[in-house]
Coordinates of C-alpha atoms in Angstrom, one line a residue:
Chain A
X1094 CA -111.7 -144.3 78.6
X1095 CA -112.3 -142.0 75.0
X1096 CA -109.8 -142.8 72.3
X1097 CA -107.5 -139.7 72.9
X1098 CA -107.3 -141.0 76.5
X1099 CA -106.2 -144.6 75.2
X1100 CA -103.6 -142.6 72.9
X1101 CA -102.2 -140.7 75.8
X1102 CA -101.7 -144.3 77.8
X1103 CA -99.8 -146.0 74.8
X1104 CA -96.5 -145.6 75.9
X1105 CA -97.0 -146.3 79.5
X1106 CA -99.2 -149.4 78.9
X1107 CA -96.2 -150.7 76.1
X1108 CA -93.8 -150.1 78.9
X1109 CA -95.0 -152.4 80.8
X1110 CA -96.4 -155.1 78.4
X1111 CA -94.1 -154.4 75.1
X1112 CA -97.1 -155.5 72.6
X1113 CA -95.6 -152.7 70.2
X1114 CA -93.1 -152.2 68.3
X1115 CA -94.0 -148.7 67.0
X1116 CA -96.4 -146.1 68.8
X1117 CA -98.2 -143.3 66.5
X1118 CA -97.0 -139.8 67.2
X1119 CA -100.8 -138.8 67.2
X1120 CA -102.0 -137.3 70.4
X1121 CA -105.5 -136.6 69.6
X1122 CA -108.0 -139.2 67.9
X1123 CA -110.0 -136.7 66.3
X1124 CA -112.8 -137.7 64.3
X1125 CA -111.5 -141.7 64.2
X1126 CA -114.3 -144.1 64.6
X1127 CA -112.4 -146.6 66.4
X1128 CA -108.5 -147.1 67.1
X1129 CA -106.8 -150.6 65.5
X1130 CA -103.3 -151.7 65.6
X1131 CA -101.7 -154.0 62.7
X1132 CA -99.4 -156.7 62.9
X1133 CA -95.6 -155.8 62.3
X1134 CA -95.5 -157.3 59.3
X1135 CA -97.7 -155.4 57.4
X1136 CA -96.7 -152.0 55.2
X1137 CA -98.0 -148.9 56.5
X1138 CA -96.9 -145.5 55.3
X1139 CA -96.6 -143.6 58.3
X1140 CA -94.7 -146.6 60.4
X1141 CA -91.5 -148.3 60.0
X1142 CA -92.4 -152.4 58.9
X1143 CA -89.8 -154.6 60.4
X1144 CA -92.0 -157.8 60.7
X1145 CA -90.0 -158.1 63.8
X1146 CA -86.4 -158.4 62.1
X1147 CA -83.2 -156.6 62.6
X1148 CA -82.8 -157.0 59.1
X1149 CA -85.7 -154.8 58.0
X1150 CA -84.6 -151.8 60.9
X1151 CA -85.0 -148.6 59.5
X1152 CA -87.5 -149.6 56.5
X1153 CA -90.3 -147.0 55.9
X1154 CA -92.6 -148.7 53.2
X1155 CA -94.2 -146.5 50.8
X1156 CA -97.5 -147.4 50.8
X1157 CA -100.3 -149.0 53.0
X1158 CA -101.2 -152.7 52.9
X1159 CA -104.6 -153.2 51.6
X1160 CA -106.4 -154.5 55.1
X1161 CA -104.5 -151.0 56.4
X1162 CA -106.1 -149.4 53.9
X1163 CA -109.1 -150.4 54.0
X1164 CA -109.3 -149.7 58.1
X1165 CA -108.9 -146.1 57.6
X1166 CA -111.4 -145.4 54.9
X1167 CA -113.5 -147.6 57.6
X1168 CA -112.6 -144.2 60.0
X1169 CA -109.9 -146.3 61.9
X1170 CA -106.6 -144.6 63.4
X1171 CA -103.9 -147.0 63.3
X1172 CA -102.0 -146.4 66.8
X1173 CA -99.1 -148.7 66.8
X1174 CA -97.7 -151.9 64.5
X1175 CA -97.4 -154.8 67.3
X1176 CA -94.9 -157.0 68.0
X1177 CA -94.1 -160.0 66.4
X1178 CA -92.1 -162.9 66.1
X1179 CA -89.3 -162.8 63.7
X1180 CA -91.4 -162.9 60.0
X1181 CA -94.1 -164.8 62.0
X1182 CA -91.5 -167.6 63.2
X1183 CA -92.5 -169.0 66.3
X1184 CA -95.3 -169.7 68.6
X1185 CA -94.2 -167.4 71.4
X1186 CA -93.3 -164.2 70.5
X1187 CA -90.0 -164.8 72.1
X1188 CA -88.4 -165.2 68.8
X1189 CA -88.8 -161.0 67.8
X1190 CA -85.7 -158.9 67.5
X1191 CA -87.4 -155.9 69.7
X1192 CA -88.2 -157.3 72.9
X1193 CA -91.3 -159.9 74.0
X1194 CA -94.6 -158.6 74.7
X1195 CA -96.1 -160.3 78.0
X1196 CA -99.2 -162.0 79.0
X1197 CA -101.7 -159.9 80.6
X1198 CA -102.3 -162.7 82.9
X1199 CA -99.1 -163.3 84.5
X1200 CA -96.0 -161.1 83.5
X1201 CA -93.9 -164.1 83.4
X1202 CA -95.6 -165.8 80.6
X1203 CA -96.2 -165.8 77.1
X1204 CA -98.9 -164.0 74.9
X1205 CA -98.5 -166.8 72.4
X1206 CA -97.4 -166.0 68.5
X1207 CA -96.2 -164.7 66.6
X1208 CA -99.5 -162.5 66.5
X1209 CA -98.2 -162.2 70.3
X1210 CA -98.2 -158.2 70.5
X1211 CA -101.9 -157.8 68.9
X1212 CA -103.7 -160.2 71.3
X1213 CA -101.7 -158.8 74.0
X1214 CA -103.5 -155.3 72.8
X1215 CA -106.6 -156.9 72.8
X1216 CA -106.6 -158.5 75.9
X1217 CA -105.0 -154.8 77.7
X1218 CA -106.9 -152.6 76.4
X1219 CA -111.0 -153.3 76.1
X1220 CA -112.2 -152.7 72.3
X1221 CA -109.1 -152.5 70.9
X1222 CA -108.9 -153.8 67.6
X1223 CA -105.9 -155.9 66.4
X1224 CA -104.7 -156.9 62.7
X1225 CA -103.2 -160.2 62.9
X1226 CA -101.5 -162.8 60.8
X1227 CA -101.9 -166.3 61.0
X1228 CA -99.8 -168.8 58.4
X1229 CA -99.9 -171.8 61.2
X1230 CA -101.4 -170.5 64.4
X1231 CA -99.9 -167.3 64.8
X1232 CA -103.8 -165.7 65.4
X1233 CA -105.4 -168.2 67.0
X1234 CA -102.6 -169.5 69.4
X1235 CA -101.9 -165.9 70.9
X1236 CA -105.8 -165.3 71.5
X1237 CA -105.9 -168.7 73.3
X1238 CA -103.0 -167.4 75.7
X1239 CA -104.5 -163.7 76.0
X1240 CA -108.2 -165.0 76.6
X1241 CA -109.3 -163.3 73.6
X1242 CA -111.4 -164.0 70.6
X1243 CA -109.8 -164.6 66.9
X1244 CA -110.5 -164.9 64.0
X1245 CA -108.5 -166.4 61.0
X1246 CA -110.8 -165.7 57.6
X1247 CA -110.4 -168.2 54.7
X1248 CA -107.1 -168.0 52.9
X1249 CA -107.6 -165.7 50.1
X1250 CA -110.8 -163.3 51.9
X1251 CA -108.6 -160.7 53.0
X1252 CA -105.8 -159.3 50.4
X1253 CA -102.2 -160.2 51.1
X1254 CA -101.2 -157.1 49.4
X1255 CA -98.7 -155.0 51.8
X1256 CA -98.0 -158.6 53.5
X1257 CA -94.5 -159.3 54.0
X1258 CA -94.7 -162.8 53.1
X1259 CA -93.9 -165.4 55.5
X1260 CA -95.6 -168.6 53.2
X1261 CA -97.7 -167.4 50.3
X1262 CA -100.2 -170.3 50.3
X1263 CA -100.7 -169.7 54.0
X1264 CA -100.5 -166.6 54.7
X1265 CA -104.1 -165.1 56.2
X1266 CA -105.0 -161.7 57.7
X1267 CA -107.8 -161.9 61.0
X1268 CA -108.5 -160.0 63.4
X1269 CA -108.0 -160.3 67.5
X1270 CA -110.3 -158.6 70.1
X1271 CA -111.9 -159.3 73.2
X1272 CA -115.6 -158.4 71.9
X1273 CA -116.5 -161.3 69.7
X1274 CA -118.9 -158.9 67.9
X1275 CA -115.6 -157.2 66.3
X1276 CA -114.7 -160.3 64.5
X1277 CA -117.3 -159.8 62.1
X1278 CA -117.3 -156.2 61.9
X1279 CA -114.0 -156.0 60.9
X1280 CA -113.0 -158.9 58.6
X1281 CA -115.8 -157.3 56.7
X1282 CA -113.7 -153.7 56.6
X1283 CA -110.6 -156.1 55.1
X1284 CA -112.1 -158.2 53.2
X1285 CA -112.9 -158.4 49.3
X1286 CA -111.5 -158.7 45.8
X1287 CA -108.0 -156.7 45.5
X1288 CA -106.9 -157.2 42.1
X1289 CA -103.3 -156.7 43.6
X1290 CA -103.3 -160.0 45.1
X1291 CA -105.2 -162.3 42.6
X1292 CA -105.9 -165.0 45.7
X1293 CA -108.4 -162.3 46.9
X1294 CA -110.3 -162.2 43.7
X1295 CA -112.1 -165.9 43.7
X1296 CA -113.7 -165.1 46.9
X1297 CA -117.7 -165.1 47.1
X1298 CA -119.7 -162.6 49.2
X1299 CA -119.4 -163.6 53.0
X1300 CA -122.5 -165.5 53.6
X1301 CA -125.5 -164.4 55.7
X1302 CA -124.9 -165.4 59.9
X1303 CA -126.0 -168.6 60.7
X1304 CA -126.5 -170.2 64.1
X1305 CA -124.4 -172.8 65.2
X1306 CA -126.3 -176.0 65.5
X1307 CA -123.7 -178.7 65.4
X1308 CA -120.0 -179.5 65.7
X1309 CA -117.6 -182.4 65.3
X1310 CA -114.9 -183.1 67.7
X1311 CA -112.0 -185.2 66.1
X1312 CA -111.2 -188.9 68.2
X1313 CA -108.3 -187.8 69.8
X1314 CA -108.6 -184.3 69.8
X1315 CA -108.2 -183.8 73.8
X1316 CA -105.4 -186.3 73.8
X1317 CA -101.7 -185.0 74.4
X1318 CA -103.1 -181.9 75.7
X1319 CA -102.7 -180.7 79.7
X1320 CA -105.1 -181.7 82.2
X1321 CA -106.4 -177.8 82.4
X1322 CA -107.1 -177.9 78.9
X1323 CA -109.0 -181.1 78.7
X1324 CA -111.1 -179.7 81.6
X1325 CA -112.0 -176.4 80.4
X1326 CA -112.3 -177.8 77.2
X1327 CA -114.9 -180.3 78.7
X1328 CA -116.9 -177.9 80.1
X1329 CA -116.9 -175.9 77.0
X1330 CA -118.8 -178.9 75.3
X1331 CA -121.0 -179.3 77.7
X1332 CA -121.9 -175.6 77.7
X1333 CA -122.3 -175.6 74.1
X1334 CA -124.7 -178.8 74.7
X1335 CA -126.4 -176.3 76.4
X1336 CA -126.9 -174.1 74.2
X1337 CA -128.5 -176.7 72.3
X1338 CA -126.0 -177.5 69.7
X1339 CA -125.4 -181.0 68.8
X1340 CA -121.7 -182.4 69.8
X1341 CA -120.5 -185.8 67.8
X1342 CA -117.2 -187.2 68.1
X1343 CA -115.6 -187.8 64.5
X1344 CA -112.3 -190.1 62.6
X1345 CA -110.0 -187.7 61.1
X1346 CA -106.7 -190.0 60.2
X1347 CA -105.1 -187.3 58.2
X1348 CA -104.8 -184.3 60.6
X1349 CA -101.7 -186.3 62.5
X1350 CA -100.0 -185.1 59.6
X1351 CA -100.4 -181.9 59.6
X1352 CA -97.8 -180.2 61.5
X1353 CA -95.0 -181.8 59.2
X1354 CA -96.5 -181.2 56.2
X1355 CA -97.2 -177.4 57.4
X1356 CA -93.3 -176.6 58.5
X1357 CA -92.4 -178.3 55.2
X1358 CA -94.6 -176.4 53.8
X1359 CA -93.8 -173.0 55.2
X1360 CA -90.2 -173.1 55.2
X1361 CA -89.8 -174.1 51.7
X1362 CA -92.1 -170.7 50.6
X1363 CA -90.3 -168.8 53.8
X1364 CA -86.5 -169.6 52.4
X1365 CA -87.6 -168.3 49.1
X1366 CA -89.7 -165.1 50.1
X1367 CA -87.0 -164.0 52.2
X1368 CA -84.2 -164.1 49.9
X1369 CA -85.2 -160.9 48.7
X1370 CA -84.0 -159.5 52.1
X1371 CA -80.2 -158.8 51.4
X1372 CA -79.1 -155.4 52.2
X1373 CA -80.1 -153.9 49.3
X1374 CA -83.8 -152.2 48.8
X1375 CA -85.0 -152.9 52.2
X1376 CA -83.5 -152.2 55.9
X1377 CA -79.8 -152.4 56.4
X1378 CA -77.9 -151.2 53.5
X1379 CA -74.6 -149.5 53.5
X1380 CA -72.5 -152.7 53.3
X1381 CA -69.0 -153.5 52.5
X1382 CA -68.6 -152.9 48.6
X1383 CA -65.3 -154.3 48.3
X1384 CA -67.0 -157.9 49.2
X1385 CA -67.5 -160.1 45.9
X1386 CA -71.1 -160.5 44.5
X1387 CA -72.7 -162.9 46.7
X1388 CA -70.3 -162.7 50.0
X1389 CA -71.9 -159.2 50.3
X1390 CA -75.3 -160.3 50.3
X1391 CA -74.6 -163.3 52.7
X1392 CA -72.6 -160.8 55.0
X1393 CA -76.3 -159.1 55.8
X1394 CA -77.9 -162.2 55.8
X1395 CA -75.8 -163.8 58.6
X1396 CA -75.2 -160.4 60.5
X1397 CA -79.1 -159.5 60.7
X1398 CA -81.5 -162.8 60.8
X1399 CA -82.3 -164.0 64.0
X1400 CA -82.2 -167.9 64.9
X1401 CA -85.0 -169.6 63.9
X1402 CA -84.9 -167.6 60.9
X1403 CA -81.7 -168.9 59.5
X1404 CA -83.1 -172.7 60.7
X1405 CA -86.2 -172.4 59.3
X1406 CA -84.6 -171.2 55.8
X1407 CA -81.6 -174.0 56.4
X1408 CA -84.7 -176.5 56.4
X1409 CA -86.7 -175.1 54.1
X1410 CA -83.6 -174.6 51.4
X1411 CA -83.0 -178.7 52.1
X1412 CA -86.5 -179.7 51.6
X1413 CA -86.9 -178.0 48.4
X1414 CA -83.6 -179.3 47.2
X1415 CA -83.5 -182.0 44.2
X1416 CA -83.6 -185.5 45.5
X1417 CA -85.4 -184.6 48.7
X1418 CA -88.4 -182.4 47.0
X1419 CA -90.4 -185.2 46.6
X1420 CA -89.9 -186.8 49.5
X1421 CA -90.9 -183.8 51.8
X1422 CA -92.4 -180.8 49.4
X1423 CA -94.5 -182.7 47.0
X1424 CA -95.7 -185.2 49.9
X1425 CA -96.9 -182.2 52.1
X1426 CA -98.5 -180.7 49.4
X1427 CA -100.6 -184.4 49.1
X1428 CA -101.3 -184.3 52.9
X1429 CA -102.8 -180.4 52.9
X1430 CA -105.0 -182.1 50.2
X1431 CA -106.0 -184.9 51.9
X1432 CA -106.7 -183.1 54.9
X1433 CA -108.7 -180.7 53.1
X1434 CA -111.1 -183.1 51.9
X1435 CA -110.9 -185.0 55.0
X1436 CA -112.6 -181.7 56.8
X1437 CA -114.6 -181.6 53.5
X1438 CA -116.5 -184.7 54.5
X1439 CA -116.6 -184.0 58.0
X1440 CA -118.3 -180.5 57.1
X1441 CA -121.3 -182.1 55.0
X1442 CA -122.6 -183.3 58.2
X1443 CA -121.6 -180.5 60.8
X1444 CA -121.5 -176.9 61.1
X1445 CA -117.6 -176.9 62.3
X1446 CA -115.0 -178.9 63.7
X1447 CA -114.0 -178.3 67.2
X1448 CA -111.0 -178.6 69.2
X1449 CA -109.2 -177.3 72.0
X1450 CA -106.9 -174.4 70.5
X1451 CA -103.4 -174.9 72.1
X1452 CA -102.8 -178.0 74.0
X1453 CA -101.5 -176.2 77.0
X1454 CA -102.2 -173.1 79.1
X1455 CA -99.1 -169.8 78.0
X1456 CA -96.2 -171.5 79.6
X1457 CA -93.8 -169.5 81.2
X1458 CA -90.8 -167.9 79.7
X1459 CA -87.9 -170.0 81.7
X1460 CA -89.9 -173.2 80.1
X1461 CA -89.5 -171.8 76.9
X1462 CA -86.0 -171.1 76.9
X1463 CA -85.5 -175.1 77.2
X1464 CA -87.9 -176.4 74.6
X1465 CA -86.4 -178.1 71.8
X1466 CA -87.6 -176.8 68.1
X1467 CA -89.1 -179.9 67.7
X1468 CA -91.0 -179.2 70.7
X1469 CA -92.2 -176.1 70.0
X1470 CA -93.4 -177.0 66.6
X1471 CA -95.5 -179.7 68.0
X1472 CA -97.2 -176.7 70.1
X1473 CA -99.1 -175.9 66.8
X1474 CA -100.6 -179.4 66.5
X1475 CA -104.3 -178.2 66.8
X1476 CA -104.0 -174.9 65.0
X1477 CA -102.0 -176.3 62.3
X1478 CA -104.8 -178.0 60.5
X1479 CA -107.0 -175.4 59.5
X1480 CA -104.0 -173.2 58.2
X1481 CA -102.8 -175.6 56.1
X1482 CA -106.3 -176.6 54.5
X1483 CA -106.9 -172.7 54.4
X1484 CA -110.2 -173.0 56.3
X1485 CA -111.3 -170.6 58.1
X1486 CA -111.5 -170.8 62.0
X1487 CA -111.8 -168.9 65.4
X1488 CA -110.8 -169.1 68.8
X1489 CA -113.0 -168.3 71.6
X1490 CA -111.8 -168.3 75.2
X1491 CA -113.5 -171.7 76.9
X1492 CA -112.0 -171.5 81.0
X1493 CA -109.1 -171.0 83.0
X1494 CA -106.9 -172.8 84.6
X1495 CA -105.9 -173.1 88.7
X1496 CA -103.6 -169.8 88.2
X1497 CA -106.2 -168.1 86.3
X1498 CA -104.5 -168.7 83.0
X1499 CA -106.6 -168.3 79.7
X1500 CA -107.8 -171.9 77.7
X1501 CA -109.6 -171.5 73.9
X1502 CA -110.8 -173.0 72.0
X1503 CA -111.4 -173.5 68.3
X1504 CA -113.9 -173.9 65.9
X1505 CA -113.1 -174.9 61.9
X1506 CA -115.7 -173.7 59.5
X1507 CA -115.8 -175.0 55.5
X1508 CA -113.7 -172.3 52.8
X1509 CA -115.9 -169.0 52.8
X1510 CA -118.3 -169.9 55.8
X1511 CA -116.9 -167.5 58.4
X1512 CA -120.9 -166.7 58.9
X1513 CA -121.2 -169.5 61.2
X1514 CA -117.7 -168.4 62.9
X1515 CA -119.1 -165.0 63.7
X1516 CA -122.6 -166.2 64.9
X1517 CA -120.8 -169.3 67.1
X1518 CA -118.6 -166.4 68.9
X1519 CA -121.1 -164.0 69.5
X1520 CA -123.3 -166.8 70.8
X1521 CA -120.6 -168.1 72.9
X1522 CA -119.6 -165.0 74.3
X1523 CA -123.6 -164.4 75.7
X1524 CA -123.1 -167.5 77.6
X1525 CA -119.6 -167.5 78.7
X1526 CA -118.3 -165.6 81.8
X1527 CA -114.7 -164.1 81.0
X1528 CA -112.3 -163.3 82.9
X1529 CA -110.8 -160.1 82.2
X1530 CA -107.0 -159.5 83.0
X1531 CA -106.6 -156.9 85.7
X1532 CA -104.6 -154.0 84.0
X1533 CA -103.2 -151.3 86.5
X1534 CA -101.1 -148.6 84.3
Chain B
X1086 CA -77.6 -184.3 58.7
X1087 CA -74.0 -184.0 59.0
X1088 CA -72.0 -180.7 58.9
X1089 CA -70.9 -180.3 55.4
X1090 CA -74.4 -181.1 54.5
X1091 CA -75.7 -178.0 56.7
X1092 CA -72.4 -176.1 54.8
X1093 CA -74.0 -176.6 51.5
X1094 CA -77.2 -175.6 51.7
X1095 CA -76.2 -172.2 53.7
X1096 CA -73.6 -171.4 51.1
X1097 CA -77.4 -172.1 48.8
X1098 CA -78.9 -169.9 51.1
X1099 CA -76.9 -167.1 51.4
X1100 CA -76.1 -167.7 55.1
X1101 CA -72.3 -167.9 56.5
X1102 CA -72.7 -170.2 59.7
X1103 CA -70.1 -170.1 62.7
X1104 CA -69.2 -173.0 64.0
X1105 CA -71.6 -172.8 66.7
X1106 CA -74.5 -172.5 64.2
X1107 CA -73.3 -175.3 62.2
X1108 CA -73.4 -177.6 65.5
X1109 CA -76.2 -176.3 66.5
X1110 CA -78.4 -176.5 63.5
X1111 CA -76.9 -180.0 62.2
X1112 CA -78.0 -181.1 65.7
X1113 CA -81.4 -179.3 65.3
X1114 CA -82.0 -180.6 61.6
X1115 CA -81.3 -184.4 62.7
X1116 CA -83.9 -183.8 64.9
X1117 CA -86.5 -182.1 62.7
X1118 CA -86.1 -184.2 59.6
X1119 CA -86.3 -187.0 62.0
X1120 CA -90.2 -185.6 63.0
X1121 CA -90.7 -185.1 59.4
X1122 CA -90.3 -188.8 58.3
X1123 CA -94.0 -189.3 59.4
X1124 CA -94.9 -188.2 56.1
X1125 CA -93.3 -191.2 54.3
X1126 CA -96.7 -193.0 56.0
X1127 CA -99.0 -190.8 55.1
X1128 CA -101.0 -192.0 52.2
X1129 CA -100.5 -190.2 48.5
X1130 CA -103.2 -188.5 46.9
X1131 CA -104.3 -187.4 43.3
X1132 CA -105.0 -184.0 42.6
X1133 CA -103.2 -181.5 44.9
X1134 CA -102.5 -177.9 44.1
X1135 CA -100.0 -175.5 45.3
X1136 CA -102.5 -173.1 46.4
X1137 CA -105.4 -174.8 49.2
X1138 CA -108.2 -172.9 46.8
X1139 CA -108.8 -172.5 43.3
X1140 CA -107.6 -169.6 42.1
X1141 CA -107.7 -168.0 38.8
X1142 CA -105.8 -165.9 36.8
X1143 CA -106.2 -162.3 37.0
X1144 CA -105.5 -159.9 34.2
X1145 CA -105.7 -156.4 34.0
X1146 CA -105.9 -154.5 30.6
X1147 CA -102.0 -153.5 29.9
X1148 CA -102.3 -150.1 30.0
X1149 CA -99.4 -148.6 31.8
X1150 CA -100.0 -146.8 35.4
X1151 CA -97.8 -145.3 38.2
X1152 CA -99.5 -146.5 41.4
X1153 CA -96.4 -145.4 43.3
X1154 CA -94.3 -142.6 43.1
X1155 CA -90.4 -143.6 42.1
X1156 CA -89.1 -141.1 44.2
X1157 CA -90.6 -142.6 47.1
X1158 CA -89.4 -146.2 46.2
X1159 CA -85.7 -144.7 46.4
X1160 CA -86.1 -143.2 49.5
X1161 CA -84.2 -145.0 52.2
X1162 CA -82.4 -146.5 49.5
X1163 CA -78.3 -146.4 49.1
X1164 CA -78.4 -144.2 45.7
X1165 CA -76.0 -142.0 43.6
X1166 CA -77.3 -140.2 40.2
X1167 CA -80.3 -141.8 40.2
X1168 CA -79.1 -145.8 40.4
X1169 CA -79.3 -147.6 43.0
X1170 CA -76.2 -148.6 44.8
X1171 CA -74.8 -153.0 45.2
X1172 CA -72.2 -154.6 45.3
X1173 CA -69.7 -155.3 41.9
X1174 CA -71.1 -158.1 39.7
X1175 CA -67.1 -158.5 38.6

């Protein structure tokens, strides 16, 4: 299909999956050198940014994020911001104000998030090339449910700049498709020193490719995960054997801790970053300006953030307040370092560290609806420990289940080595037969 | 955590609750914060940043610049004669 053929499809293809939240006017793809979508949370001048909020409805940002940016000088045509959940809170995509993109595989289920609407577009449309965000999961989780490959760089590779922050010590910018050759390709485009986002400017060069030769799975890895998962995951060790790369199992005490210290984390940088979101500057505006100071700003607030954004800055609020900061802010601080070294170690002795991605197949959106938050935190318990060490990792579809539905899984590289992350997908990819979605528009 | 609890730190937030929310997120919170006390066992540690690599501090020389256009920054905005329009501070 040429790309003016692909632009022509957009709206029928979103009608039926809803992986976007905005479609480009263009009709013809001229001289673009390939067509790439961004995630809804990132500024770009010609779309509205909503990062998937009611609140932001109707805000036209002035300028391009940097990864934007640097996709178009690359000859890129941006042709649609996906969908997303609510700032990048949730691990479904269910939590967005405008509608819930659906898995390729089976209508009825989730793409995964909150990057749900760019691996959706990967997994749809063959070559497509999707922005994504990840601060706890959100890139690698959806690519797991979409049978597609992503790729979260190393915090700090790929400038925040344009970002509407969800945690600023987590957020990354990766990239979703189903060829795994893209992964590489374009975190190159993104990546490098921006000196609008000072994080991005301690980076070294990315490294030269180098061939995955051994990986460490951590004791306990498969455990708590479905019986699907722990097959296909099986078989994807045994393939990799294969392939003649060695497999050790490995102690890692600390990761356990890893999904409290990330929401603690996430929501204490999340209830700050979005208090700038008050009906004034951005989105909804217009309010009513006989209200006193504050009653006006928390009249927005209440009207126009979605559910699990007012809980996760309730939480996030509490655990920064005095008396319990210490308890729950400075200790998850201690446990993202501890982990960080704890992979440290494991990494002077392996190439990367590899686990299923999600520990079940996409469930279906009537299981959803029942989960508890607590439950669906605990859905992040294998992608949540690279995020918060900031490492960089990729999933790579691994098998699929009795209904056909996608399993990944996930390889953890050491800060700056995506080279080994590219080389292990494209590797991977050579020996593994996918299973493509069947897409009739 | 109990209702007036949740109270207080909306009213910090910014948030008015109903009274649905306020059940529903005192129950929710119990629950989370009840997760979260795994991390009274996890073991201290020496050393820890807020960022999870180094960074450094970036200065440019302070010359001034316009990267973006003002006019563009108001646009969308609720403005009259050039100031931007919010609610009284009095």
């Amino acid at each position: 299909m040429s790309q003016t053929s692909v632009l022509s499809s957009l709206s029928e293809i979103n009608e039926k999956y809803r992986m976007f939240r905005t479609i480009t006017s263009e009709t013809d793809a001229g001289d673009a050198k390939f067509l790439f979508s961004a995630k809804d949370n990132l500024t770009s001048k010609d779309m509205e940014t909503c990062s998937g909020s009611r609140i932001l409805e109707g805000y036209r940002p002035p300028f391009d994020a940097t990864s934007i940016a640097r996709m178009r000088e690359a000859g890129g045509l941006l042709v649609g911001k996906t969908n997303m959940d609510e700032f990048g809170f949730g691990t479904f995509s269910t939590n967005s104000a405008f509608g819930v993109p659906r898995n390729p595989y089976d209508l009825e289920r989730s793409c995964g998030g909150s990057s749900g609407g760019a691996a959706c577009a990967a997994a749809v449309m063959e070559g497509h090339v999707a922005i994504g965000v990840s601060t706890g999961g959100s890139i690698c989780c959806p690519a797991s449910f979409c049978g597609v490959y992503g790729i979260v760089p190393t915090y700090g590779r790929v400038s925040r700049y344009g970002l509407l922050d969800y945690g600023n010590s987590l957020d990354k910018i990766g990239i979703i498709s189903s060829n795994a050759s893209d992964l590489g390709k374009y975190v190159g485009i993104m990546a490098g020193a921006d000196p609008r986002d000072p994080t991005s400017c301690v980076q070294p060069a990315i490294g030269a490719r180098r061939k995955l030769e051994s990986v460490a799975v951590p004791k306990g890895a498969a455990e708590g995960v479905s019986e699907a998962v722990r097959k296909a995951f099986a078989d994807g060790l045994e393939a990799l054997k294969g392939m003649g790369v060695d497999v050790e199992t490995v102690e890692m005490p600390s990761l356990k801790y890893a999904i409290p210290a990330y929401y603690v984390i996430a929501t204490s940088e999340a209830s700050t970053n979005l208090a700038r979101y008050c009906g004034m500057r951005y989105g909804h505006q217009y309010g009513d300006l006989s209200l006193k100071f504050d009653d006006y700003f928390t009249s927005f607030r209440s009207q126009y953030f979605g559910e699990e954004a007012k809980r996760r800055i309730l939480l996030g609020t509490f655990t920064r307040m005095v008396g319990f900061r210490d308890r729950y802010y400075s200790k998850a601080r201690m446990v993202r370092q501890s982990i960080i070294g704890e992979y440290r170690s494991v990494l002077r002795g392996c190439d990367a560290v590899l686990t299923p991605t999600m520990p079940f197949v996409s469930p279906k959106f009537s299981d959803i609806s029942i989960m508890t938050p607590v439950e669906s935190y605990k859905a992040d318990i294998l992608t949540g420990p690279p995020n918060i060490a900031g490492m960089p990792h990729a999933s790579v579809p691994c098998g699929y289940d009795g209904d056909g539905m996608p399993v990944g899984m996930q390889f953890v590289a050491d800060h700056w080595d995506e080279g080994v992350l590219f080389s292990a997908a494209e590797e991977w990819e050579k020996n593994f037969d996918a299973v493509r979605p069947e897409v009739s528009i | 955590m109990d209702r007036e609890t949740v109270e207080k730190v909306a009213r910090s937030a910014h948030l008015k609750l109903t009274e649905e929310e306020l059940e529903k997120f005192s129950r929710d919170l119990v629950d989370i914060l009840g997760y979260f006390a795994m991390l009274d066992e996890a073991p201290d540690c020496e050393g820890f940043g807020i960022d999870p690599i180094g960074v450094a501090d970036v200065l440019r020389d302070d010359e001034p610049r316009m990267e973006l256009d003002p006019d563009a920054l108001l646009e969308g905005m609720d403005t009259y004669d050039n100031y931007v329009r919010g609610p009284r501070l009095l």
